[in-house]
Amino acid sequence: MTDFFKYQALGNDYVVIDPRCTDVPVSPESVRLVCDRHFGIGADGVLYGPLEEPRPGVPVPLALFNSDGSVCERSGNGLRMFALHLAEREPGTWAGGEPFTLRTAARDSPVQILDRAAGVVQVGLGKPVFDAAALPLLDEDGTPAEGPTLSVPLTVGERKLTVTALHNGNPHTVVPVAEPTAELARSLGPEIAGHARFPLRTNVQFLRVVSRSVLEIEVYERGAGYALASGSSACAAASAARELGLCDDRVEVRMPGGSVTVTIAPDRSVTLTGESQQVASGVFAPALRARLARAAEAAR
Ligand SMILES: N[C@H](CCC[C@H](N)C(=O)O)C(=O)O
């Protein structure tokens, strides 16, 4: 029995719970406990799956959770880590470098392991949508906003920002700034992520365009807080910068935990490539197991 596998991608860390390997119940409450860095394992989220026995040629379903227990539709890094998990469990089936498909609440995402030893995995996030209704984004007066979300004004406390919002499986808000810092992300990030104009909340990226081929971001994730890296955030920043004419169609996105490569096809489809690694696997101690079981029971 293996209750959990822990992975990280550029410091964005996830615990994989594979129902084929453990009977630990997964609920929002137990996710919060597992992700707690003091009372649990510690992670930005949980990848729970595969939800059915994987078969080659059939999309592999999994569920994604943020560390606060909320459901997340898609995670660029999370899917890359989950692909590696499948390859490490069943190298004969998944590690051959053939593309396969992972299925989450957002939609199907193609993944491909480019270098298993180095943990290099590519994932396609499809075409982003720059549309107020998709996020959703409300007007200042609380009514649903309409139309494109490129360079829209957003008032946050005393600050009048200009942001670009988009949906690439999950919602993102890109804030161009002169100097993205962890302090800025930690202070302003939560105010934007939970802003009344985003009723479903949003992930937030503070962006500096270093050159046409290099972007730098700091990330505040919806449901997980400050993050050292985020794959879909890197893609969101690249898509926003590309749409605003600020970068080319292949960019390096630098984050505190490391860099990824994002490419944007002529039809705007986005591909994310980067590294990730397994860092640990193990069993929960009986006391934590008991608490997880109680947490799942309470959630019923
Ligand atoms: N870390 C993830 C993004 C998680 C997004 C999540 N916080 C949400 O609620 O949308 C990534 O690498 O793409």
Short mmCIF file of C-alpha atoms and ligand atoms in Angstrom, two decimals:
data_model
loop_
_atom_site.label_atom_id
_atom_site.label_comp_id
_atom_site.label_asym_id
_atom_site.label_seq_id
_atom_site.Cartn_x
_atom_site.Cartn_y
_atom_site.Cartn_z
CA MET A 1 0.00 0.00 0.00
CA THR A 2 1.20 3.49 -0.82
CA ASP A 3 -1.06 6.22 0.52
CA PHE A 4 0.60 9.10 -1.28
CA PHE A 5 3.18 10.16 -3.81
CA LYS A 6 4.57 13.65 -3.65
CA TYR A 7 5.71 15.54 -6.74
CA GLN A 8 7.00 19.02 -7.41
CA ALA A 9 7.28 21.07 -10.57
CA LEU A 10 9.45 24.15 -10.08
CA GLY A 11 8.42 24.24 -6.45
CA ASN A 12 4.69 23.91 -7.23
CA ASP A 13 4.01 20.80 -5.16
CA TYR A 14 1.20 18.27 -5.34
CA VAL A 15 0.35 15.09 -3.49
CA VAL A 16 -0.90 12.28 -5.73
CA ILE A 17 -3.43 9.95 -4.13
CA ASP A 18 -4.00 6.94 -6.36
CA PRO A 19 -7.11 4.95 -5.43
CA ARG A 20 -5.45 1.83 -6.85
CA CYS A 21 -2.77 2.09 -4.16
CA THR A 22 -4.68 3.18 -1.04
CA ASP A 23 -8.10 3.24 0.55
CA VAL A 24 -7.59 6.73 2.01
CA PRO A 25 -10.78 8.70 1.38
CA VAL A 26 -10.49 12.00 -0.43
CA SER A 27 -12.79 14.90 0.40
CA PRO A 28 -12.28 18.69 0.58
CA GLU A 29 -11.66 18.32 4.32
CA SER A 30 -9.05 15.56 3.94
CA VAL A 31 -7.36 17.51 1.12
CA ARG A 32 -6.95 20.47 3.48
CA LEU A 33 -5.34 18.22 6.06
CA VAL A 34 -2.99 16.49 3.60
CA CYS A 35 -1.94 19.88 2.16
CA ASP A 36 -1.36 21.47 5.55
CA ARG A 37 2.39 22.11 5.81
CA HIS A 38 2.37 21.84 9.60
CA PHE A 39 -0.22 19.18 10.40
CA GLY A 40 -0.09 17.12 7.19
CA ILE A 41 2.25 16.42 4.27
CA GLY A 42 2.14 19.92 2.79
CA ALA A 43 1.27 20.72 -0.84
CA ASP A 44 -0.35 23.29 -3.11
CA GLY A 45 -2.97 20.69 -3.99
CA VAL A 46 -3.98 17.06 -4.44
CA LEU A 47 -4.19 15.05 -7.66
CA TYR A 48 -6.68 12.22 -7.10
CA GLY A 49 -6.72 9.52 -9.71
CA PRO A 50 -6.86 7.72 -11.96
CA LEU A 51 -10.59 7.64 -11.30
CA GLU A 52 -10.94 4.58 -13.52
CA GLU A 53 -8.47 1.92 -14.61
CA PRO A 54 -6.38 3.57 -17.34
CA ARG A 55 -6.48 2.03 -20.78
CA PRO A 56 -4.25 3.11 -23.63
CA GLY A 57 -6.15 5.27 -26.12
CA VAL A 58 -8.80 6.32 -23.58
CA PRO A 59 -8.56 9.66 -21.69
CA VAL A 60 -7.45 9.04 -18.10
CA PRO A 61 -9.75 10.81 -15.61
CA LEU A 62 -8.52 12.48 -12.42
CA ALA A 63 -9.77 15.07 -9.93
CA LEU A 64 -7.77 18.15 -8.92
CA PHE A 65 -8.03 19.96 -5.61
CA ASN A 66 -6.45 23.15 -4.32
CA SER A 67 -4.89 23.16 -0.85
CA ASP A 68 -8.00 24.88 0.56
CA GLY A 69 -10.07 21.87 -0.57
CA SER A 70 -11.71 23.63 -3.53
CA VAL A 71 -11.94 21.86 -6.87
CA CYS A 72 -9.71 23.14 -9.63
CA GLU A 73 -10.64 22.49 -13.24
CA ARG A 74 -7.13 22.11 -14.56
CA SER A 75 -3.50 22.49 -13.54
CA GLY A 76 -0.71 22.72 -16.08
CA ASN A 77 1.92 21.53 -13.63
CA GLY A 78 -0.44 19.10 -11.91
CA LEU A 79 -1.18 17.30 -15.17
CA ARG A 80 2.51 17.08 -15.98
CA MET A 81 3.15 15.55 -12.55
CA PHE A 82 0.24 13.12 -12.91
CA ALA A 83 1.55 12.00 -16.32
CA LEU A 84 4.89 11.22 -14.66
CA HIS A 85 3.10 9.33 -11.91
CA LEU A 86 1.41 7.09 -14.49
CA ALA A 87 4.73 6.56 -16.24
CA GLU A 88 6.45 5.67 -12.98
CA ARG A 89 3.72 3.22 -11.97
CA GLU A 90 3.35 1.54 -15.37
CA PRO A 91 6.46 2.33 -17.37
CA GLY A 92 5.52 -0.24 -20.01
CA THR A 93 2.29 1.56 -20.84
CA TRP A 94 2.95 5.25 -20.38
CA ALA A 95 6.66 5.97 -20.49
CA GLY A 96 7.21 5.34 -24.17
CA GLY A 97 6.94 8.99 -25.14
CA GLU A 98 3.64 8.50 -26.96
CA PRO A 99 1.12 11.29 -26.36
CA PHE A 100 -1.89 10.44 -24.23
CA THR A 101 -4.84 12.33 -22.78
CA LEU A 102 -5.78 13.31 -19.24
CA ARG A 103 -9.39 14.23 -18.44
CA THR A 104 -10.32 16.76 -15.74
CA ALA A 105 -13.30 19.00 -15.02
CA ALA A 106 -12.00 21.54 -17.55
CA ARG A 107 -11.62 19.39 -20.65
CA ASP A 108 -9.22 16.85 -22.10
CA SER A 109 -5.55 17.78 -22.11
CA PRO A 110 -2.96 16.03 -24.29
CA VAL A 111 0.28 15.18 -22.46
CA GLN A 112 3.58 13.78 -23.65
CA ILE A 113 6.59 12.67 -21.64
CA LEU A 114 9.58 14.01 -23.54
CA ASP A 115 12.31 12.83 -21.17
CA ARG A 116 11.27 10.56 -18.34
CA ALA A 117 14.64 10.53 -16.56
CA ALA A 118 14.74 14.33 -16.47
CA GLY A 119 11.00 14.58 -15.80
CA VAL A 120 10.33 16.74 -18.85
CA VAL A 121 6.65 16.65 -19.74
CA GLN A 122 4.61 18.66 -22.22
CA VAL A 123 0.92 19.46 -21.87
CA GLY A 124 -1.48 21.18 -24.25
CA LEU A 125 -3.92 23.64 -22.70
CA GLY A 126 -5.87 24.47 -25.85
CA LYS A 127 -7.05 27.96 -26.83
CA PRO A 128 -7.60 30.53 -24.09
CA VAL A 129 -10.74 32.65 -24.03
CA PHE A 130 -10.52 36.40 -23.35
CA ASP A 131 -14.16 36.91 -22.54
CA ALA A 132 -15.90 38.43 -19.50
CA ALA A 133 -18.72 35.89 -19.49
CA ALA A 134 -16.26 32.96 -19.48
CA LEU A 135 -14.38 34.01 -16.35
CA PRO A 136 -16.86 35.30 -15.19
CA LEU A 137 -16.05 38.98 -14.64
CA LEU A 138 -18.65 41.39 -13.30
CA ASP A 139 -18.92 45.13 -13.94
CA GLU A 140 -18.23 47.56 -11.07
CA ASP A 141 -21.96 47.58 -10.29
CA GLY A 142 -22.10 43.78 -9.95
CA THR A 143 -23.88 43.05 -13.24
CA PRO A 144 -22.28 40.51 -15.59
CA ALA A 145 -19.70 42.19 -17.82
CA GLU A 146 -19.64 41.46 -21.53
CA GLY A 147 -17.00 41.36 -24.20
CA PRO A 148 -13.23 41.10 -24.38
CA THR A 149 -11.10 41.20 -21.25
CA LEU A 150 -7.90 42.63 -22.70
CA SER A 151 -6.51 45.56 -20.71
CA VAL A 152 -9.58 46.23 -18.58
CA PRO A 153 -9.58 48.60 -15.59
CA LEU A 154 -9.80 47.02 -12.12
CA THR A 155 -9.93 49.03 -8.92
CA VAL A 156 -8.37 47.27 -5.94
CA GLY A 157 -8.61 49.39 -2.81
CA GLU A 158 -6.87 52.64 -3.70
CA ARG A 159 -5.15 51.15 -6.73
CA LYS A 160 -6.40 51.53 -10.27
CA LEU A 161 -4.95 48.61 -12.22
CA THR A 162 -5.18 47.59 -15.84
CA VAL A 163 -5.46 43.82 -16.09
CA THR A 164 -6.01 41.16 -18.75
CA ALA A 165 -8.25 38.31 -17.70
CA LEU A 166 -8.58 34.98 -19.49
CA HIS A 167 -9.81 31.43 -19.09
CA ASN A 168 -7.54 28.58 -20.18
CA GLY A 169 -9.27 25.79 -18.31
CA ASN A 170 -9.28 27.87 -15.16
CA PRO A 171 -9.56 31.63 -14.64
CA HIS A 172 -6.52 33.91 -14.62
CA THR A 173 -5.89 37.62 -14.25
CA VAL A 174 -2.61 38.99 -15.57
CA VAL A 175 -1.37 42.23 -14.02
CA PRO A 176 1.53 43.90 -15.86
CA VAL A 177 3.87 45.55 -13.34
CA ALA A 178 7.33 47.16 -13.43
CA GLU A 179 8.70 44.76 -10.85
CA PRO A 180 6.94 41.54 -9.85
CA THR A 181 7.96 40.58 -6.32
CA ALA A 182 6.85 37.93 -3.85
CA GLU A 183 5.76 40.71 -1.48
CA LEU A 184 3.49 42.21 -4.16
CA ALA A 185 2.01 38.80 -4.99
CA ARG A 186 1.41 38.02 -1.31
CA SER A 187 -0.19 41.39 -0.57
CA LEU A 188 -2.13 42.31 -3.72
CA GLY A 189 -2.69 38.72 -4.94
CA PRO A 190 -5.38 37.78 -2.43
CA GLU A 191 -7.25 41.05 -3.01
CA ILE A 192 -7.48 40.35 -6.75
CA ALA A 193 -8.08 36.59 -6.37
CA GLY A 194 -11.07 37.27 -4.12
CA HIS A 195 -12.22 40.52 -5.76
CA ALA A 196 -15.99 40.98 -5.85
CA ARG A 197 -15.83 41.35 -9.64
CA PHE A 198 -14.63 37.70 -9.89
CA PRO A 199 -17.44 35.71 -8.26
CA LEU A 200 -15.63 32.39 -8.91
CA ARG A 201 -12.31 33.95 -7.85
CA THR A 202 -9.24 34.00 -10.09
CA ASN A 203 -5.60 32.99 -10.19
CA VAL A 204 -3.34 36.04 -10.41
CA GLN A 205 -0.07 36.66 -12.29
CA PHE A 206 2.12 39.74 -11.83
CA LEU A 207 3.94 40.06 -15.14
CA ARG A 208 7.07 41.78 -16.36
CA VAL A 209 7.92 41.47 -20.03
CA VAL A 210 11.70 41.03 -20.01
CA SER A 211 11.97 40.69 -23.79
CA ARG A 212 9.91 39.32 -26.67
CA SER A 213 11.06 35.82 -25.70
CA VAL A 214 11.30 36.07 -21.90
CA LEU A 215 8.58 36.80 -19.35
CA GLU A 216 8.87 36.95 -15.59
CA ILE A 217 5.91 36.33 -13.28
CA GLU A 218 4.98 36.05 -9.63
CA VAL A 219 1.88 33.97 -8.92
CA TYR A 220 -0.91 34.03 -6.40
CA GLU A 221 -3.16 31.01 -6.91
CA ARG A 222 -6.84 30.84 -6.21
CA GLY A 223 -7.33 28.28 -3.46
CA ALA A 224 -3.63 27.71 -2.81
CA GLY A 225 -2.11 31.16 -2.22
CA TYR A 226 1.40 32.26 -3.09
CA ALA A 227 3.06 29.70 -5.36
CA LEU A 228 6.67 29.34 -6.49
CA ALA A 229 5.40 28.40 -9.95
CA SER A 230 2.22 27.55 -11.80
CA GLY A 231 1.93 26.02 -15.23
CA SER A 232 -1.43 27.36 -16.33
CA SER A 233 -0.36 30.74 -14.90
CA ALA A 234 2.75 30.71 -17.08
CA CYS A 235 0.51 29.93 -20.07
CA ALA A 236 -1.95 32.66 -19.08
CA ALA A 237 0.85 35.23 -18.86
CA ALA A 238 2.22 34.15 -22.24
CA SER A 239 -1.23 34.21 -23.87
CA ALA A 240 -1.97 37.67 -22.45
CA ALA A 241 1.40 39.08 -23.49
CA ARG A 242 1.03 37.55 -26.96
CA GLU A 243 -2.48 38.93 -27.35
CA LEU A 244 -1.23 42.38 -26.32
CA GLY A 245 1.54 42.13 -28.92
CA LEU A 246 4.30 42.11 -26.29
CA CYS A 247 5.99 38.78 -27.03
CA ASP A 248 6.63 36.20 -29.73
CA ASP A 249 4.97 32.82 -30.02
CA ARG A 250 7.64 30.96 -28.05
CA VAL A 251 8.60 32.30 -24.64
CA GLU A 252 10.51 31.32 -21.56
CA VAL A 253 8.43 32.12 -18.49
CA ARG A 254 10.57 32.67 -15.39
CA MET A 255 9.10 32.11 -11.93
CA PRO A 256 10.78 31.97 -8.52
CA GLY A 257 10.84 28.13 -8.66
CA GLY A 258 12.24 27.95 -12.19
CA SER A 259 11.34 28.39 -15.86
CA VAL A 260 9.00 26.73 -18.32
CA THR A 261 8.65 27.08 -22.09
CA VAL A 262 5.31 28.15 -23.53
CA THR A 263 4.57 28.00 -27.24
CA ILE A 264 1.56 29.54 -28.92
CA ALA A 265 0.37 28.12 -32.23
CA PRO A 266 -1.11 30.33 -34.98
CA ASP A 267 -4.62 29.28 -33.80
CA ARG A 268 -3.61 30.46 -30.25
CA SER A 269 -3.42 26.92 -28.82
CA VAL A 270 -0.91 26.81 -26.01
CA THR A 271 1.67 24.15 -25.13
CA LEU A 272 3.57 24.08 -21.84
CA THR A 273 6.88 22.24 -21.41
CA GLY A 274 8.88 21.90 -18.22
CA GLU A 275 10.35 19.65 -15.59
CA SER A 276 8.87 17.92 -12.59
CA GLN A 277 10.01 15.20 -10.23
CA GLN A 278 8.70 12.77 -7.67
CA VAL A 279 10.12 13.69 -4.27
CA ALA A 280 8.60 11.10 -1.95
CA SER A 281 6.05 8.35 -1.50
CA GLY A 282 4.78 6.73 1.65
CA VAL A 283 2.05 5.76 4.03
CA PHE A 284 0.12 8.01 6.39
CA ALA A 285 0.74 7.26 10.06
CA PRO A 286 -2.25 5.73 11.88
CA ALA A 287 -3.10 8.99 13.67
CA LEU A 288 -3.24 10.96 10.41
CA ARG A 289 -5.17 8.15 8.73
CA ALA A 290 -7.73 8.32 11.51
CA ARG A 291 -8.03 12.07 11.12
CA LEU A 292 -8.45 11.71 7.34
CA ALA A 293 -11.17 9.13 7.85
CA ARG A 294 -12.95 11.45 10.32
CA ALA A 295 -12.58 14.34 7.90
CA ALA A 296 -14.17 12.31 5.11
CA GLU A 297 -16.93 11.17 7.44
CA ALA A 298 -17.66 14.77 8.47
CA ALA A 299 -17.85 15.77 4.81
CA ARG A 300 -20.66 13.28 4.14
N1 LIG B 1 -0.74 25.09 -10.14
C1 LIG B 1 -1.63 24.94 -11.25
C2 LIG B 1 -2.75 25.90 -11.32
C3 LIG B 1 -3.76 25.69 -10.24
C4 LIG B 1 -4.94 26.58 -10.43
C5 LIG B 1 -5.83 26.57 -9.26
N2 LIG B 1 -5.26 27.27 -8.15
C6 LIG B 1 -7.23 27.09 -9.59
O1 LIG B 1 -8.04 27.17 -8.66
O2 LIG B 1 -7.54 27.38 -10.75
C7 LIG B 1 -0.88 24.92 -12.55
O3 LIG B 1 0.29 24.58 -12.56
O4 LIG B 1 -1.45 25.21 -13.60
#
